[in-house]
Coordinates of C-alpha atoms and ligand atoms in Angstrom, one line a residue:
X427 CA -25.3 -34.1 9.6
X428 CA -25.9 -33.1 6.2
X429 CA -26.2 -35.8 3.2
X430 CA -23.1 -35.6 1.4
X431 CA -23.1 -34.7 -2.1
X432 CA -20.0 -35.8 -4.4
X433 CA -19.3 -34.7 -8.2
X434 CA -16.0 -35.0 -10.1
X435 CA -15.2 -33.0 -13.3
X436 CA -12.3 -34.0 -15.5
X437 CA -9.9 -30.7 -16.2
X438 CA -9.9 -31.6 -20.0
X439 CA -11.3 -28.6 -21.3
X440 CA -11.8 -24.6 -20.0
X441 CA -15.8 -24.2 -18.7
X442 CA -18.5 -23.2 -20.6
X443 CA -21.9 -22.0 -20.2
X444 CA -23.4 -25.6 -20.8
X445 CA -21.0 -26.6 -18.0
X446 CA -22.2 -23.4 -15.8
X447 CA -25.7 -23.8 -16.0
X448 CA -25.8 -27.7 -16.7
X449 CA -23.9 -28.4 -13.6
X450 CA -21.7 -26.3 -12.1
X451 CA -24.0 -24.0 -11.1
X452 CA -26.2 -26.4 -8.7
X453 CA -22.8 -26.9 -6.8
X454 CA -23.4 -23.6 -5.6
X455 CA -26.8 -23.4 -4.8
X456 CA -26.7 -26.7 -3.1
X457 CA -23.5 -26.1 -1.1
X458 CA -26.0 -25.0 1.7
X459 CA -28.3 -28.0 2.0
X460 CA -25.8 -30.4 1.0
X461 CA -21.8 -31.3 2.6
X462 CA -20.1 -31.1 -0.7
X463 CA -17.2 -32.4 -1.9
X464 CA -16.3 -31.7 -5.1
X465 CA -13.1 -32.8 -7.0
X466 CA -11.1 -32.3 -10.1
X467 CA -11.1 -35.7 -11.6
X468 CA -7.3 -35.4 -12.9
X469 CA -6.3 -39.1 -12.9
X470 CA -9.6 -40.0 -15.1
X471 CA -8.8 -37.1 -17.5
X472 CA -5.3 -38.8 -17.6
X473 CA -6.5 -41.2 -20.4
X474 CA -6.7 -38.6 -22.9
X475 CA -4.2 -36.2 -21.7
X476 CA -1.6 -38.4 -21.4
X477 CA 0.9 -36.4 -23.9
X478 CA -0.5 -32.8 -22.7
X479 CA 1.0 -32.9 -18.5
X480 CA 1.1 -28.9 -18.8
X481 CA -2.9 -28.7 -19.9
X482 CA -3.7 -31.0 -16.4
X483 CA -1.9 -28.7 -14.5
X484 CA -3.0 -25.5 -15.7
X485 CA -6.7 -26.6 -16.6
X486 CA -6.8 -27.9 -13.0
X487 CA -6.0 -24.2 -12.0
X488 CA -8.4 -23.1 -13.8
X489 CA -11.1 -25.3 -12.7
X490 CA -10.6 -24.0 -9.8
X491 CA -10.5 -20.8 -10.1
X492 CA -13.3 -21.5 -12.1
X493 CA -15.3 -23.0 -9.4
X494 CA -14.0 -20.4 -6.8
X495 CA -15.7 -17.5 -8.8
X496 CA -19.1 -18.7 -9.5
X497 CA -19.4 -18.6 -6.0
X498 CA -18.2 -21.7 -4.8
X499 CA -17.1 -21.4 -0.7
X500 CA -14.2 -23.6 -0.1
X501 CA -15.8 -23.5 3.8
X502 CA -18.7 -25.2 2.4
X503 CA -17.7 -27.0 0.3
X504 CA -14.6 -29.2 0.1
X505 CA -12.8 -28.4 -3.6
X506 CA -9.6 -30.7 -3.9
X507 CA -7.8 -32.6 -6.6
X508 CA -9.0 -36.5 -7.0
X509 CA -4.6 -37.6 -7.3
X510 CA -4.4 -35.5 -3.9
X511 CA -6.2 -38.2 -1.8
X512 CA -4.0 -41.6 -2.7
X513 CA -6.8 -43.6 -0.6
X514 CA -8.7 -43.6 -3.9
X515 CA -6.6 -45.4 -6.4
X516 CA -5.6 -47.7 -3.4
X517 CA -9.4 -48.4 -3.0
X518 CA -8.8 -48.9 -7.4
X519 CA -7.1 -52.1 -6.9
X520 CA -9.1 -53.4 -4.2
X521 CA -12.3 -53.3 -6.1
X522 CA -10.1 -54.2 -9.9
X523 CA -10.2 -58.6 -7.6
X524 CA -13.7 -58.0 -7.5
X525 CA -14.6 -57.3 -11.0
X526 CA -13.9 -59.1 -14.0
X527 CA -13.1 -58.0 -17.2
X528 CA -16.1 -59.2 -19.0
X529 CA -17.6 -57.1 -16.6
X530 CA -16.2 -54.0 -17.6
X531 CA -16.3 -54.7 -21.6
X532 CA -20.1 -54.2 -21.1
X533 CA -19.6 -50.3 -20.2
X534 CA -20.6 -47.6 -22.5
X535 CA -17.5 -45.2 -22.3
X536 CA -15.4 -48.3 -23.6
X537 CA -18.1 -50.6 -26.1
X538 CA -18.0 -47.1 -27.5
X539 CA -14.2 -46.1 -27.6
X540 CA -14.0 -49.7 -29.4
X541 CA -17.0 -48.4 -31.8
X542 CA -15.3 -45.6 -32.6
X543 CA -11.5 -47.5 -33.0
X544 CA -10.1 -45.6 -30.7
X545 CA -6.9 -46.8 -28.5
X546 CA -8.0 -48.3 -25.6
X547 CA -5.6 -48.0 -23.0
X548 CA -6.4 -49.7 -18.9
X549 CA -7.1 -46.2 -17.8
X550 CA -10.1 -45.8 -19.9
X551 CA -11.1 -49.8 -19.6
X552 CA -11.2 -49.4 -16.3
X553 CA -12.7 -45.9 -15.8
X554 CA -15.8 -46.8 -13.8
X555 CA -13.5 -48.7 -11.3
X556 CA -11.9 -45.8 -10.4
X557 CA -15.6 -43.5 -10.5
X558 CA -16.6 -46.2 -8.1
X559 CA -14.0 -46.1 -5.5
X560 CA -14.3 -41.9 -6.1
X561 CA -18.0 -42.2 -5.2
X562 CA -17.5 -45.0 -2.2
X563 CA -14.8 -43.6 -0.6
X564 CA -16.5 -40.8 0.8
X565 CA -19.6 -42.3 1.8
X566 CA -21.7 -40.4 -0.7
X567 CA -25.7 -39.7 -0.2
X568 CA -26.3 -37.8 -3.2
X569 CA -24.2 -38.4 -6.8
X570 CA -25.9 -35.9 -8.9
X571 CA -25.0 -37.7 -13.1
X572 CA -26.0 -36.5 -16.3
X573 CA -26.8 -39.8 -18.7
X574 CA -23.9 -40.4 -19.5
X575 CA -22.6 -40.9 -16.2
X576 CA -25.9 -43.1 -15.0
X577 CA -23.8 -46.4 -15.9
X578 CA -20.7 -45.4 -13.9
X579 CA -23.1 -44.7 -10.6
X580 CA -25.0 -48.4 -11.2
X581 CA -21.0 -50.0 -11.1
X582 CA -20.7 -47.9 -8.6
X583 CA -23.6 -49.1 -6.5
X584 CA -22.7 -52.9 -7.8
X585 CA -19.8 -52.8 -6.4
X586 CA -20.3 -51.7 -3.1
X587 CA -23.0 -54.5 -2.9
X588 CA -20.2 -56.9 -3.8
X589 CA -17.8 -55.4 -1.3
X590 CA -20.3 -55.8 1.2
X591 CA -21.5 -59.2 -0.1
X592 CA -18.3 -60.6 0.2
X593 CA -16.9 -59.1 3.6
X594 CA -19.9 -59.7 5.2
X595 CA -19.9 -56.7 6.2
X596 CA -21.9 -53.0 6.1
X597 CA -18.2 -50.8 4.9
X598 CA -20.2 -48.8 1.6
X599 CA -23.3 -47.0 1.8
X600 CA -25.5 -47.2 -1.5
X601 CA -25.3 -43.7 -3.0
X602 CA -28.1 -42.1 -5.2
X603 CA -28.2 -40.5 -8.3
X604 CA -29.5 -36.9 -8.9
X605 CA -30.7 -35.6 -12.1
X606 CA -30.2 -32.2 -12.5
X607 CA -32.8 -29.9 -12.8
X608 CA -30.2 -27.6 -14.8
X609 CA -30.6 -26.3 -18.2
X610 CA -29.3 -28.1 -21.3
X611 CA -27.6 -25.5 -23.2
X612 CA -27.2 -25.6 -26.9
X613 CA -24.2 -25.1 -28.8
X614 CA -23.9 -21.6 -31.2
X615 CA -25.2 -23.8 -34.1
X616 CA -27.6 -25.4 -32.6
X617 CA -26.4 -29.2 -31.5
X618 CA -25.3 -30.4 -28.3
X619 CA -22.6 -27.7 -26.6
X620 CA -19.5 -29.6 -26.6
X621 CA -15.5 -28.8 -26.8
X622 CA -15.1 -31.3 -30.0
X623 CA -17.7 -29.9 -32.0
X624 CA -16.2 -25.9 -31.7
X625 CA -19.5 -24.7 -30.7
X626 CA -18.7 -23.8 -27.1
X627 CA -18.9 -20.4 -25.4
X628 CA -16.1 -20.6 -22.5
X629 CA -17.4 -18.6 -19.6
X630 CA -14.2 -16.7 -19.2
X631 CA -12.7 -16.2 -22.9
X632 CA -12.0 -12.6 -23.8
X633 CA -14.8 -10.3 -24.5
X634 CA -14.1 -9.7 -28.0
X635 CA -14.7 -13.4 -28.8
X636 CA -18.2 -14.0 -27.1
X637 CA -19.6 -10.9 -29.4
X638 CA -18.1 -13.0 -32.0
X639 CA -19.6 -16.3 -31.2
X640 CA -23.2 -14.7 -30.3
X641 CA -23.3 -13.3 -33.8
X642 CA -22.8 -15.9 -35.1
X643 CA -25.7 -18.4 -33.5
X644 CA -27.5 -20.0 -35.7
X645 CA -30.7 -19.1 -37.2
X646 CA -33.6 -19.2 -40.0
X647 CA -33.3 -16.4 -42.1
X648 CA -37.2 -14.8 -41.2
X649 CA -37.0 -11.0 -41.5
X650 CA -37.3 -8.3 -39.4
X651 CA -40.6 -7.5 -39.6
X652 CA -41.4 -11.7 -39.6
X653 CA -43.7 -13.2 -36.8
X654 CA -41.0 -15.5 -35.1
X655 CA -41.5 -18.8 -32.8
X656 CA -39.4 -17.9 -29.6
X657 CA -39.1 -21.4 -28.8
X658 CA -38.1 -22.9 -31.8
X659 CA -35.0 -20.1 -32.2
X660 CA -31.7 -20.8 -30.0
X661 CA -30.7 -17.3 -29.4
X662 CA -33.8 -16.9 -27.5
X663 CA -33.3 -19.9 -26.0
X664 CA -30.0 -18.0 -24.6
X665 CA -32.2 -14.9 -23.7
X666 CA -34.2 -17.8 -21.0
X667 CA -30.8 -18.0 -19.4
X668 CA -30.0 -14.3 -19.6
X669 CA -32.3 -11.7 -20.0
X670 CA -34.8 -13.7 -17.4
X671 CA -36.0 -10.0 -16.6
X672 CA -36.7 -9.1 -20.2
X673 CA -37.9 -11.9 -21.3
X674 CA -41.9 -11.7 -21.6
X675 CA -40.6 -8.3 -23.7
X676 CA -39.0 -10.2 -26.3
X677 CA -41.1 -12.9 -26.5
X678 CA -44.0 -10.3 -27.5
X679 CA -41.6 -8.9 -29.6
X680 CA -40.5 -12.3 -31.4
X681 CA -44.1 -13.4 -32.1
X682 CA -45.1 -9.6 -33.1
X683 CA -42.8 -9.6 -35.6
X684 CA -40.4 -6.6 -35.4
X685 CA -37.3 -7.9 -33.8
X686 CA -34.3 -9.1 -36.4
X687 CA -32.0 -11.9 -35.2
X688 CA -29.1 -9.0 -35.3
X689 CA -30.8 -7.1 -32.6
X690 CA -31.7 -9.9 -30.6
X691 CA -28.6 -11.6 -30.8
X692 CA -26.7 -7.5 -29.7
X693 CA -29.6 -8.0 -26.9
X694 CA -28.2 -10.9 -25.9
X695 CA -24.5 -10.1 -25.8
X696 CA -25.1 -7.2 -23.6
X697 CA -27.0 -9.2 -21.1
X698 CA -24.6 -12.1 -21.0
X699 CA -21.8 -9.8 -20.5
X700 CA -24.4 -8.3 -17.7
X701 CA -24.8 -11.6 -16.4
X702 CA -21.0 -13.1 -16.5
X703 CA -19.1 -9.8 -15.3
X704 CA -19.3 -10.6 -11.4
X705 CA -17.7 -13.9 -11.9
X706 CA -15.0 -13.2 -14.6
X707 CA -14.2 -9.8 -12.6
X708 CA -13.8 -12.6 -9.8
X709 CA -11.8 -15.4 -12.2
X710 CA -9.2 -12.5 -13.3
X711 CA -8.0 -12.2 -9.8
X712 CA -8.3 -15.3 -8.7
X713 CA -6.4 -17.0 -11.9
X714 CA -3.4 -14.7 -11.0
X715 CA -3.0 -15.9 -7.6
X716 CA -2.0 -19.6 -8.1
X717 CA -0.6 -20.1 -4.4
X718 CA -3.9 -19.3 -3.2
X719 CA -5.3 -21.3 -5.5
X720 CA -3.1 -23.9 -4.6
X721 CA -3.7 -23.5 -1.0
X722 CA -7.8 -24.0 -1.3
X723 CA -7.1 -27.1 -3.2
X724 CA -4.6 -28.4 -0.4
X725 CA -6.9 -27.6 2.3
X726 CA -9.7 -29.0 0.2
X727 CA -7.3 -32.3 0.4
X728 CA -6.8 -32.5 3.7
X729 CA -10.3 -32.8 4.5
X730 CA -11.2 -35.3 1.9
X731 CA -8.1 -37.7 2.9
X732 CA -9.8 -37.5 6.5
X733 CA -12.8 -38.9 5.3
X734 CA -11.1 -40.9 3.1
X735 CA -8.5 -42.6 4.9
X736 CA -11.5 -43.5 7.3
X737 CA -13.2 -45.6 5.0
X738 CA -9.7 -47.5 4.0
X739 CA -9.4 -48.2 7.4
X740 CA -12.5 -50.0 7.6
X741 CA -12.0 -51.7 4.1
X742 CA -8.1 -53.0 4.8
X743 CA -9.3 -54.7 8.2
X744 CA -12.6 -56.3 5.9
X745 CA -10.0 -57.7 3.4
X746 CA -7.6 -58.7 5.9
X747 CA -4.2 -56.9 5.1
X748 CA -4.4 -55.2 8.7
Ligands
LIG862 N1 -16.8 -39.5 -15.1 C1 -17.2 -38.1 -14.7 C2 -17.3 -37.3 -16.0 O1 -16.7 -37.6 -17.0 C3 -16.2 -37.5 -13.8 C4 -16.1 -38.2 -12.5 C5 -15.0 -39.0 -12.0 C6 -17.1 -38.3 -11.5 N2 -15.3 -39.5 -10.8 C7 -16.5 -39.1 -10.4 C8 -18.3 -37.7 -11.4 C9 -17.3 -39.4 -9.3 C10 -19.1 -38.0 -10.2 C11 -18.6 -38.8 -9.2 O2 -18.0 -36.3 -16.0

């Protein structure tokens, strides 16, 4: 049997090409090695889209569509929805008597909500409760987290040792985490690629607004004919992503002097739009067929609340309620 790799992604925003490359991305080219399951995390996105029920439903779509284009093969790899498989938030309340919340004023995601004055509502306090039971439930091997997510897998591995601790018994395996080895991707001015900051390029927004956004990366202002450092300018560090086959040219080019940021930057466009028309040819069907759509994710469902309901079986007789 193959280890079992598990990731969630919370349908709070459309995907981008930090999300594609950063993460996404390895989904697909580990579907093969790995049995994946991989979920749309809608009842942890429900702490900040509590007002916005139409944007979970139809960024859920999306995400899946989204998923389903860049080549992810629901027969690989079990896609489903994370309030599909009501095993989970039961497993929630289980693990909310073994944690206290002293415990859970420690974590990052909520010392820094309270940083920030934000409203804290239970969802978000008890966030990594619900990550762990996401992570547990299936038996996961392999949890593949990005830093910010490293804290939620260590509750996550607490409390299976406390589970296990206090049943006396082996019900949770210890997962592990997995750094990526996927490419950080900067925004189009140059800081970290993220929704709130408006620097994002989605991977399926119209064509029109990409050429846009490319033009508009962020540069120095050397000339033309100016010797450039390749490394140290951001559209090339977008050409290491796309124009992999042209890319010893342009270096040469860049530390020549010889290439303007205008040309590099139309370089790039065409090349990205090289690169991305496969899967956005792919997303425009598949986004207009939401009962297919709907039927992967159902199927996708099935499967997990197999695996799912197998473990609760185990866990209700440890606790003593069967
Ligand atoms: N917290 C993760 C994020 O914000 C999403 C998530 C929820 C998740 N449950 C998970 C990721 C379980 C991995 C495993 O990105």
């Amino acid at each position: 049997m193959k280890p079992i790799l598990l990731s969630g992604v919370k349908p709070t925003a459309r995907v981008h090409i930090g999300n594609y490359f950063g993460a996404m991305k390895q989904f697909v080219d580990l579907q093969d090695k790995y049995s994946n399951f991989n979920f749309i995390a809608d009842y942890h996105a429900l702490n900040q889209m509590m007002d916005k029920p139409q944007d979970i439903k139809r960024l859920t779509l999306e995400l899946t569509a989204a998923y389903l284009a860049i080549g992810l093969d629901p027969k690989k790899t079990v896609l489903f929805r994370q309030s599909d498989v009501p095993q989970v938030t039961e497993l929630n309340w289980i693990f909310n008597s073994l944690v206290t919340p002293s415990y859970l004023q420690s974590a990052h995601a909520y010392k820094d909500a309270v940083a920030k004055k934000k409203t804290v509502n239970m969802g978000l306090f008890c966030y990594p409760v619900l990550m762990a039971a996401d992570i547990l439930i299936y038996g996961s091997d392999i949890v593949p987290v990005g830093k910010d997510q490293e804290q939620h897998l260590e509750i996550a591995i607490d409390l299976a040792k406390k589970f296990n601790h206090a049943y006396g018994a082996e019900v949770f395996k210890m997962p592990k985490g997995m750094i990526w080895e996927g490419q950080s991707v900067k925004g189009i001015d140059g800081e970290k690629m993220s929704k709130s900051k408006g620097n994002v390029i989605e991977l399926f927004e119209p064509e029109e607004s990409i050429r846009k956004k490319v033009m508009s990366i962020k540069t120095d202002s050397a000339g033309v004919d100016d010797k450039k450092d390749p490394e140290a300018d951001n559209v090339f560090a977008y050409h290491k992503l796309f124009s992999v086959k042209m890319l010893d040219e342009l270096r040469g080019r860049y530390e020549k002097g010889g290439i303007g940021y205008k040309e590099s930057k139309e370089i790039l466009f065409a090349n990205m739009m090289a690169y991305l028309k496969p899967m956005r040819k792919e997303y425009e069907k598949l986004i207009k067929n939401e009962k297919y759509l709907n039927k992967v994710l159902s199927a996708g469902a099935k499967k997990a609340r197999e695996v799912a309901e197998e473990k609760m079986v185990k866990v209700r007789k440890a606790i003593g309620v069967r």
